[in-house]
Short mmCIF file of C-alpha atoms and ligand atoms in Angstrom, two decimals:
data_model
loop_
_atom_site.label_atom_id
_atom_site.label_comp_id
_atom_site.label_asym_id
_atom_site.label_seq_id
_atom_site.Cartn_x
_atom_site.Cartn_y
_atom_site.Cartn_z
CA MET A 1 -4.77 -64.99 -9.21
CA SER A 2 -7.22 -67.21 -11.34
CA ASN A 3 -9.94 -65.62 -13.10
CA LYS A 4 -12.50 -66.63 -10.58
CA THR A 5 -10.81 -65.14 -7.64
CA ARG A 6 -10.42 -62.15 -9.41
CA GLN A 7 -14.17 -61.87 -10.51
CA THR A 8 -15.38 -62.38 -7.02
CA GLN A 9 -13.09 -60.03 -5.08
CA GLY A 10 -14.73 -56.89 -3.43
CA LEU A 11 -12.76 -54.22 -2.01
CA LEU A 12 -12.45 -52.91 1.47
CA VAL A 13 -12.87 -49.14 2.06
CA VAL A 14 -11.58 -47.72 5.09
CA LEU A 15 -12.89 -44.28 5.64
CA SER A 16 -11.94 -42.09 8.68
CA ALA A 17 -12.40 -38.41 9.50
CA PRO A 18 -12.58 -36.44 12.64
CA SER A 19 -15.88 -36.62 14.46
CA GLY A 20 -18.39 -34.23 13.13
CA CYS A 21 -16.74 -34.26 9.90
CA GLY A 22 -19.65 -35.68 8.01
CA LYS A 23 -18.45 -39.34 7.37
CA THR A 24 -21.74 -41.12 8.37
CA SER A 25 -23.54 -38.48 5.85
CA VAL A 26 -21.14 -39.52 3.23
CA VAL A 27 -21.50 -43.26 3.79
CA GLU A 28 -25.40 -42.97 4.17
CA ARG A 29 -25.47 -41.37 0.61
CA LEU A 30 -23.11 -43.84 -0.84
CA LEU A 31 -25.16 -46.51 0.04
CA ILE A 32 -28.13 -44.94 -1.30
CA ARG A 33 -26.58 -44.72 -4.76
CA HIS A 34 -25.06 -48.28 -4.57
CA GLN A 35 -27.20 -50.61 -2.99
CA ASP A 36 -24.97 -53.59 -3.24
CA TRP A 37 -22.28 -51.71 -1.23
CA MET A 38 -22.14 -52.43 2.45
CA ARG A 39 -21.09 -50.70 5.65
CA SER A 40 -19.62 -52.57 8.52
CA VAL A 41 -21.56 -52.40 11.89
CA SER A 42 -18.96 -51.82 14.48
CA THR A 43 -19.30 -52.98 18.30
CA THR A 44 -18.90 -50.45 20.87
CA THR A 45 -19.32 -50.06 24.69
CA ARG A 46 -20.57 -46.40 24.26
CA SER A 47 -24.33 -45.87 25.08
CA PRO A 48 -26.56 -45.65 22.32
CA ARG A 49 -27.40 -41.83 21.26
CA LEU A 50 -31.02 -40.90 20.43
CA GLY A 51 -32.17 -42.62 17.45
CA GLU A 52 -29.53 -45.15 17.11
CA GLU A 53 -30.50 -48.75 17.18
CA ASN A 54 -28.58 -52.00 18.24
CA GLY A 55 -27.44 -53.87 15.12
CA THR A 56 -28.05 -50.98 12.82
CA HIS A 57 -25.72 -48.33 13.90
CA TYR A 58 -23.54 -50.21 16.45
CA HIS A 59 -23.65 -53.37 18.30
CA PHE A 60 -23.82 -52.07 21.99
CA ILE A 61 -22.21 -54.21 24.41
CA SER A 62 -20.73 -53.87 27.94
CA LYS A 63 -17.05 -53.63 28.58
CA GLU A 64 -16.88 -56.86 30.04
CA SER A 65 -18.22 -58.45 26.78
CA PHE A 66 -15.85 -56.54 24.73
CA GLU A 67 -13.00 -57.39 26.69
CA LEU A 68 -14.08 -61.26 26.46
CA GLU A 69 -14.56 -60.72 22.43
CA LYS A 70 -11.06 -59.05 22.09
CA GLY A 71 -9.76 -62.01 24.00
CA ARG A 72 -11.49 -64.22 21.10
CA ASP A 73 -9.64 -62.22 18.54
CA THR A 74 -13.31 -61.31 17.37
CA PHE A 75 -12.00 -58.22 16.05
CA LEU A 76 -10.14 -57.10 12.73
CA GLU A 77 -9.07 -53.94 14.82
CA TRP A 78 -10.11 -52.22 17.63
CA ALA A 79 -9.37 -49.10 19.64
CA GLU A 80 -10.38 -47.20 22.89
CA ILE A 81 -11.74 -43.89 21.92
CA TYR A 82 -13.13 -40.97 24.38
CA GLY A 83 -12.69 -43.62 26.98
CA GLN A 84 -15.09 -46.32 25.22
CA TYR A 85 -13.97 -49.34 23.03
CA TYR A 86 -14.95 -49.66 19.50
CA GLY A 87 -14.09 -52.60 17.26
CA THR A 88 -14.89 -54.13 13.62
CA PRO A 89 -16.05 -57.60 13.55
CA ARG A 90 -13.53 -59.45 11.68
CA GLN A 91 -15.30 -62.26 9.82
CA HIS A 92 -18.22 -60.22 8.55
CA VAL A 93 -15.79 -57.87 6.69
CA ILE A 94 -13.73 -60.66 5.17
CA ASP A 95 -16.75 -62.74 3.99
CA ALA A 96 -18.18 -59.46 2.35
CA VAL A 97 -14.99 -58.92 0.55
CA ASP A 98 -14.51 -62.37 -0.43
CA SER A 99 -17.90 -62.54 -1.86
CA GLY A 100 -17.55 -59.53 -4.13
CA LYS A 101 -18.87 -56.79 -2.12
CA VAL A 102 -17.53 -53.14 -1.51
CA MET A 103 -17.15 -53.04 2.30
CA ILE A 104 -16.92 -49.84 3.97
CA LEU A 105 -15.53 -49.23 7.41
CA THR A 106 -15.72 -45.74 9.25
CA ILE A 107 -13.05 -46.18 11.83
CA ASP A 108 -10.44 -43.87 13.41
CA VAL A 109 -6.74 -43.61 12.96
CA GLN A 110 -5.68 -46.15 15.39
CA GLY A 111 -7.86 -48.77 13.92
CA THR A 112 -6.76 -47.89 10.25
CA LYS A 113 -3.00 -48.35 11.42
CA GLN A 114 -4.04 -51.76 12.62
CA ILE A 115 -5.98 -52.94 9.21
CA LYS A 116 -2.89 -51.54 7.29
CA GLU A 117 -0.62 -53.62 9.37
CA SER A 118 -2.69 -56.82 9.24
CA TRP A 119 -4.72 -56.84 6.10
CA GLY A 120 -2.06 -58.09 3.68
CA THR A 121 -2.16 -57.79 -0.26
CA GLU A 122 -4.42 -60.87 -0.82
CA ARG A 123 -7.60 -58.59 -0.66
CA PRO A 124 -7.91 -55.12 -1.98
CA MET A 125 -8.23 -52.09 0.12
CA ILE A 126 -8.28 -48.35 -0.15
CA SER A 127 -8.17 -45.94 2.73
CA VAL A 128 -9.68 -42.37 2.44
CA PHE A 129 -9.46 -39.59 4.94
CA LEU A 130 -12.16 -36.99 5.03
CA LEU A 131 -10.68 -33.47 6.02
CA PRO A 132 -12.97 -30.60 7.32
CA PRO A 133 -12.64 -27.35 5.49
CA SER A 134 -11.23 -25.83 8.90
CA VAL A 135 -11.26 -26.31 12.51
CA LYS A 136 -13.83 -23.40 12.77
CA ALA A 137 -16.08 -25.40 10.62
CA LEU A 138 -15.66 -28.23 12.38
CA ARG A 139 -16.38 -26.76 15.83
CA GLU A 140 -19.81 -25.17 14.05
CA ARG A 141 -20.81 -28.82 12.96
CA LEU A 142 -20.14 -30.48 16.15
CA THR A 143 -22.39 -27.72 17.88
CA ASN A 144 -25.35 -28.00 15.43
CA ARG A 145 -25.38 -31.46 15.79
CA ASN A 146 -26.31 -31.01 19.49
CA THR A 147 -25.43 -34.47 20.48
CA GLU A 148 -22.07 -33.46 22.68
CA THR A 149 -21.74 -31.28 25.75
CA PRO A 150 -19.52 -28.18 25.38
CA GLU A 151 -16.74 -30.08 27.24
CA GLU A 152 -16.97 -33.18 24.97
CA ILE A 153 -16.95 -30.91 21.77
CA GLU A 154 -13.87 -29.13 22.76
CA ARG A 155 -12.17 -32.68 23.76
CA ARG A 156 -13.46 -33.93 20.07
CA ILE A 157 -11.75 -31.02 18.44
CA MET A 158 -8.55 -31.71 20.30
CA ILE A 159 -8.43 -35.00 19.34
CA ALA A 160 -9.49 -33.96 15.47
CA GLN A 161 -6.44 -31.70 15.35
CA ASP A 162 -4.08 -34.69 16.05
CA GLU A 163 -6.26 -37.03 13.81
CA ILE A 164 -5.41 -34.47 11.14
CA LYS A 165 -2.12 -34.75 11.25
CA ALA A 166 -2.21 -38.49 10.34
CA ALA A 167 -4.15 -38.04 7.36
CA THR A 168 -0.96 -38.91 5.59
CA LEU A 169 -1.51 -42.14 6.28
CA TYR A 170 -4.09 -42.66 3.92
CA GLU A 171 -4.07 -43.05 0.28
CA LYS A 172 -6.49 -40.48 -0.64
CA THR A 173 -7.85 -37.45 1.06
CA VAL A 174 -11.20 -35.58 0.44
CA ILE A 175 -12.16 -32.11 1.87
CA ASN A 176 -15.82 -32.10 2.98
CA GLN A 177 -16.57 -28.47 1.82
CA ASN A 178 -19.82 -29.53 0.46
CA LEU A 179 -21.53 -32.92 1.00
CA ASP A 180 -22.76 -33.72 -2.26
CA GLN A 181 -19.30 -32.96 -3.79
CA ALA A 182 -17.60 -35.01 -1.05
CA VAL A 183 -19.84 -38.03 -1.98
CA LEU A 184 -19.07 -38.00 -5.58
CA GLU A 185 -15.52 -37.60 -4.87
CA VAL A 186 -15.36 -40.59 -2.40
CA GLU A 187 -17.35 -42.41 -4.97
CA SER A 188 -15.03 -41.83 -7.73
CA ILE A 189 -12.14 -42.95 -5.69
CA ILE A 190 -13.86 -46.41 -4.99
CA LEU A 191 -15.02 -46.64 -8.60
CA ASN A 192 -11.53 -46.02 -9.87
CA GLU A 193 -10.00 -48.37 -7.54
CA LEU A 194 -12.51 -51.14 -8.80
CA LYS A 195 -11.88 -50.37 -12.32
CA LYS A 196 -7.95 -50.49 -11.68
CA ARG A 197 -8.67 -54.01 -9.92
CA SER A 198 -10.71 -55.67 -12.70
CA GLU A 199 -8.33 -54.33 -15.40
CA LYS A 200 -5.42 -55.99 -13.30
P1 5GP B 301 -19.00 -42.04 17.49
O1 5GP B 301 -19.17 -42.53 18.92
O2 5GP B 301 -19.05 -40.64 17.23
O3 5GP B 301 -20.09 -43.01 16.65
O4 5GP B 301 -17.69 -42.38 16.90
C1 5GP B 301 -16.29 -42.18 17.43
C2 5GP B 301 -15.33 -42.56 16.65
O5 5GP B 301 -15.15 -44.03 16.65
C3 5GP B 301 -15.26 -42.05 15.29
O6 5GP B 301 -14.13 -41.58 14.76
C4 5GP B 301 -15.51 -43.35 14.64
O7 5GP B 301 -15.25 -43.57 13.07
C5 5GP B 301 -14.67 -44.20 15.37
N1 5GP B 301 -15.24 -45.73 15.36
C6 5GP B 301 -16.49 -46.19 14.92
N2 5GP B 301 -16.72 -47.64 14.87
C7 5GP B 301 -14.99 -47.80 15.11
C8 5GP B 301 -14.39 -49.17 14.98
O8 5GP B 301 -15.05 -50.32 14.92
N3 5GP B 301 -13.08 -49.15 15.01
C9 5GP B 301 -12.42 -48.00 15.20
N4 5GP B 301 -11.09 -48.07 15.49
N5 5GP B 301 -13.07 -46.61 15.30
C10 5GP B 301 -14.26 -46.64 15.07
#
């Protein structure tokens, strides 16, 4: 690899966690601490929640449009979750990493598996799984968040229990017992990875 390529290469960070485990809060804090780091805005067919804006939290589109984009190979990865489609726009992520940015994706386990298969070794990546301290704590967080019905909460907990088993797929795991501590741990994983790459 030439020096020029080495200097301009960024890092893809894949961050997953069961729903309600705090990954949005972790990423928000990381982006405040590192204003040159970026978060990919996914495309989804689910409806916006209160306070969510199109283009900021997600690109909200219809199932028909999603199918069309999927056929055009627009997505780096995509998954059907809770009956809705979610996908990561491919070009934006690649452009960011190629221009030297840290690009964070908050996606599920199915998406991570696809990225691990297709990303290759040309561009650096690291995957991190955020774990809840316990299933009890996860239920409390989902309940306090007040954005899902009780049935939806139970469904998300069942899915979470399956997802937690997939944590071994990730290079690093962090327990979100305390948000500040979890932010520092994820930050240090990213900084170490950048340092390691710059020394190669
Ligand atoms: P929510 O509907 O709560 O925003 O997200 C539900 C789940 O979808 C979360 O686990 C979130 O990380 C995941 N997700 C969001 N965007 C994407 C995406 O582009 N691809 C995949 N595979 N998962 C996503």
